[in-house]
Amino acid sequence: MKTNRLIIFIGLFLFLFSAPAFSQKKVLTDEEEVTEMVTKEIDAEFHSESFIKKKNKKFAAVTGTMTIDIGVVQSGKVSSFFKVDDDINNPNFTNFLSEYILEHKFYFKLQKQQRYKIRYSITF
């Protein structure tokens, strides 16, 4: 009876302390990996229902292509948003998109003191 309790206690102990290890964000070191992950996450974000609802609420008529530079820092936060080129002549939409992207936090981390700038193009 005591051994069963001990085994259950040890199993529960290992389970509780192993869960945080699995939930930690992946640390990316290669620039190509970072670019791929940023592109993948931003694509998913722009095609999500929440983004489409917010965009269509105020900017339903906005169409065109926009090229932007996104700066990502160590914690996975977006540090900068810079519009490189676009054929959308609506500065309010650019401000909306800038705020939306700057609030996003990626599901990965970078090495200490690392910062990457990724060029991304999107068509609305």
mmCIF file of C-alpha atoms in Angstrom:
data_model
loop_
_atom_site.group_PDB
_atom_site.id
_atom_site.type_symbol
_atom_site.label_atom_id
_atom_site.label_comp_id
_atom_site.label_asym_id
_atom_site.label_seq_id
_atom_site.Cartn_x
_atom_site.Cartn_y
_atom_site.Cartn_z
ATOM 1 C CA MET A 1 0.000 0.000 0.000
ATOM 2 C CA LYS A 2 2.816 2.398 0.867
ATOM 3 C CA THR A 3 4.670 1.624 -2.365
ATOM 4 C CA ASN A 4 1.576 2.401 -4.445
ATOM 5 C CA ARG A 5 1.235 5.795 -2.744
ATOM 6 C CA LEU A 6 4.921 6.454 -3.241
ATOM 7 C CA ILE A 7 4.714 5.595 -6.940
ATOM 8 C CA ILE A 8 1.636 7.783 -7.381
ATOM 9 C CA PHE A 9 3.340 10.641 -5.504
ATOM 10 C CA ILE A 10 6.498 10.375 -7.606
ATOM 11 C CA GLY A 11 4.464 10.187 -10.824
ATOM 12 C CA LEU A 12 2.414 13.224 -9.858
ATOM 13 C CA PHE A 13 5.563 15.112 -8.825
ATOM 14 C CA LEU A 14 7.269 14.414 -12.169
ATOM 15 C CA PHE A 15 4.141 15.346 -14.113
ATOM 16 C CA LEU A 16 3.723 18.693 -12.353
ATOM 17 C CA PHE A 17 7.332 19.738 -12.828
ATOM 18 C CA SER A 18 7.665 18.527 -16.415
ATOM 19 C CA ALA A 19 4.652 20.508 -17.721
ATOM 20 C CA PRO A 20 6.384 23.933 -17.626
ATOM 21 C CA ALA A 21 9.301 22.528 -19.603
ATOM 22 C CA PHE A 22 6.982 21.585 -22.452
ATOM 23 C CA SER A 23 5.204 24.928 -22.459
ATOM 24 C CA GLN A 24 8.322 27.046 -22.940
ATOM 25 C CA LYS A 25 8.703 28.870 -26.216
ATOM 26 C CA LYS A 26 11.139 27.573 -28.788
ATOM 27 C CA VAL A 27 14.384 29.584 -29.090
ATOM 28 C CA LEU A 28 15.275 30.254 -32.731
ATOM 29 C CA THR A 29 18.850 30.914 -33.765
ATOM 30 C CA ASP A 30 18.855 30.878 -37.574
ATOM 31 C CA GLU A 31 17.659 33.900 -39.551
ATOM 32 C CA GLU A 32 15.889 31.692 -42.099
ATOM 33 C CA GLU A 33 13.970 29.931 -39.298
ATOM 34 C CA VAL A 34 12.942 33.284 -37.849
ATOM 35 C CA THR A 35 11.798 34.562 -41.246
ATOM 36 C CA GLU A 36 9.820 31.382 -41.872
ATOM 37 C CA MET A 37 8.118 31.486 -38.452
ATOM 38 C CA VAL A 38 7.288 35.209 -38.683
ATOM 39 C CA THR A 39 5.811 34.747 -42.155
ATOM 40 C CA LYS A 40 3.828 31.714 -41.045
ATOM 41 C CA GLU A 41 2.422 33.408 -37.923
ATOM 42 C CA ILE A 42 1.613 36.711 -39.656
ATOM 43 C CA ASP A 43 -0.122 34.838 -42.507
ATOM 44 C CA ALA A 44 -2.208 32.965 -39.949
ATOM 45 C CA GLU A 45 -2.978 36.209 -38.101
ATOM 46 C CA PHE A 46 -4.099 38.049 -41.249
ATOM 47 C CA HIS A 47 -6.371 35.154 -42.223
ATOM 48 C CA SER A 48 -7.870 34.771 -38.746
ATOM 49 C CA GLU A 49 -11.516 35.595 -38.139
ATOM 50 C CA SER A 50 -10.700 38.244 -35.541
ATOM 51 C CA PHE A 51 -8.478 40.207 -37.937
ATOM 52 C CA ILE A 52 -10.941 39.921 -40.813
ATOM 53 C CA LYS A 53 -13.779 41.175 -38.590
ATOM 54 C CA LYS A 54 -11.724 44.148 -37.361
ATOM 55 C CA LYS A 55 -10.568 45.016 -40.875
ATOM 56 C CA ASN A 56 -14.028 44.721 -42.433
ATOM 57 C CA LYS A 57 -15.597 46.791 -39.655
ATOM 58 C CA LYS A 58 -13.727 49.970 -40.621
ATOM 59 C CA PHE A 59 -11.831 49.201 -43.830
ATOM 60 C CA ALA A 60 -14.047 46.887 -45.883
ATOM 61 C CA ALA A 61 -13.287 48.707 -49.130
ATOM 62 C CA VAL A 62 -9.498 48.621 -48.718
ATOM 63 C CA THR A 63 -7.733 46.414 -51.249
ATOM 64 C CA GLY A 64 -4.202 46.290 -52.514
ATOM 65 C CA THR A 65 -0.711 45.109 -51.663
ATOM 66 C CA MET A 66 1.533 46.278 -48.843
ATOM 67 C CA THR A 67 5.193 45.495 -48.171
ATOM 68 C CA ILE A 68 6.334 45.974 -44.587
ATOM 69 C CA ASP A 69 9.413 45.439 -42.438
ATOM 70 C CA ILE A 70 8.753 43.828 -39.065
ATOM 71 C CA GLY A 71 11.399 44.008 -36.327
ATOM 72 C CA VAL A 72 11.413 41.142 -33.816
ATOM 73 C CA VAL A 73 13.358 41.176 -30.539
ATOM 74 C CA GLN A 74 14.491 38.506 -28.069
ATOM 75 C CA SER A 75 11.189 37.934 -26.252
ATOM 76 C CA GLY A 76 9.250 37.414 -29.486
ATOM 77 C CA LYS A 77 7.725 40.873 -29.380
ATOM 78 C CA VAL A 78 7.361 43.056 -32.438
ATOM 79 C CA SER A 79 9.672 46.005 -31.908
ATOM 80 C CA SER A 80 9.082 47.929 -35.110
ATOM 81 C CA PHE A 81 6.735 48.245 -38.057
ATOM 82 C CA PHE A 82 7.832 50.075 -41.182
ATOM 83 C CA LYS A 83 5.826 50.402 -44.379
ATOM 84 C CA VAL A 84 8.220 49.937 -47.310
ATOM 85 C CA ASP A 85 5.784 50.146 -50.200
ATOM 86 C CA ASP A 86 2.066 49.942 -50.845
ATOM 87 C CA ASP A 87 -0.595 50.752 -53.354
ATOM 88 C CA ILE A 88 -3.175 51.450 -50.649
ATOM 89 C CA ASN A 89 -3.796 55.169 -50.292
ATOM 90 C CA ASN A 90 -5.369 55.078 -46.845
ATOM 91 C CA PRO A 91 -3.120 56.244 -43.991
ATOM 92 C CA ASN A 92 -5.754 55.237 -41.423
ATOM 93 C CA PHE A 93 -5.519 51.634 -42.607
ATOM 94 C CA THR A 94 -1.727 51.773 -42.331
ATOM 95 C CA ASN A 95 -2.066 53.033 -38.747
ATOM 96 C CA PHE A 96 -4.602 50.289 -37.965
ATOM 97 C CA LEU A 97 -2.292 47.626 -39.380
ATOM 98 C CA SER A 98 0.713 49.064 -37.544
ATOM 99 C CA GLU A 99 -1.083 48.980 -34.190
ATOM 100 C CA TYR A 100 -2.367 45.468 -34.852
ATOM 101 C CA ILE A 101 1.095 44.122 -35.696
ATOM 102 C CA LEU A 102 2.853 45.943 -32.842
ATOM 103 C CA GLU A 103 0.491 44.286 -30.334
ATOM 104 C CA HIS A 104 1.316 40.807 -31.653
ATOM 105 C CA LYS A 105 3.676 38.533 -29.747
ATOM 106 C CA PHE A 106 5.223 35.599 -31.558
ATOM 107 C CA TYR A 107 5.270 32.037 -30.215
ATOM 108 C CA PHE A 108 9.060 31.818 -30.190
ATOM 109 C CA LYS A 109 12.033 33.542 -28.609
ATOM 110 C CA LEU A 110 15.377 34.665 -29.956
ATOM 111 C CA GLN A 111 18.810 34.371 -28.413
ATOM 112 C CA LYS A 112 19.870 37.161 -26.090
ATOM 113 C CA GLN A 113 20.635 40.465 -27.772
ATOM 114 C CA GLN A 114 19.263 39.180 -31.097
ATOM 115 C CA ARG A 115 17.016 41.263 -33.303
ATOM 116 C CA TYR A 116 15.801 40.448 -36.787
ATOM 117 C CA LYS A 117 14.086 42.521 -39.445
ATOM 118 C CA ILE A 118 11.794 40.563 -41.736
ATOM 119 C CA ARG A 119 10.313 41.881 -44.970
ATOM 120 C CA TYR A 120 6.746 40.746 -45.501
ATOM 121 C CA SER A 121 4.257 41.355 -48.320
ATOM 122 C CA ILE A 122 0.504 40.978 -47.957
ATOM 123 C CA THR A 123 -2.351 41.436 -50.408
ATOM 124 C CA PHE A 124 -5.739 42.532 -49.081
#
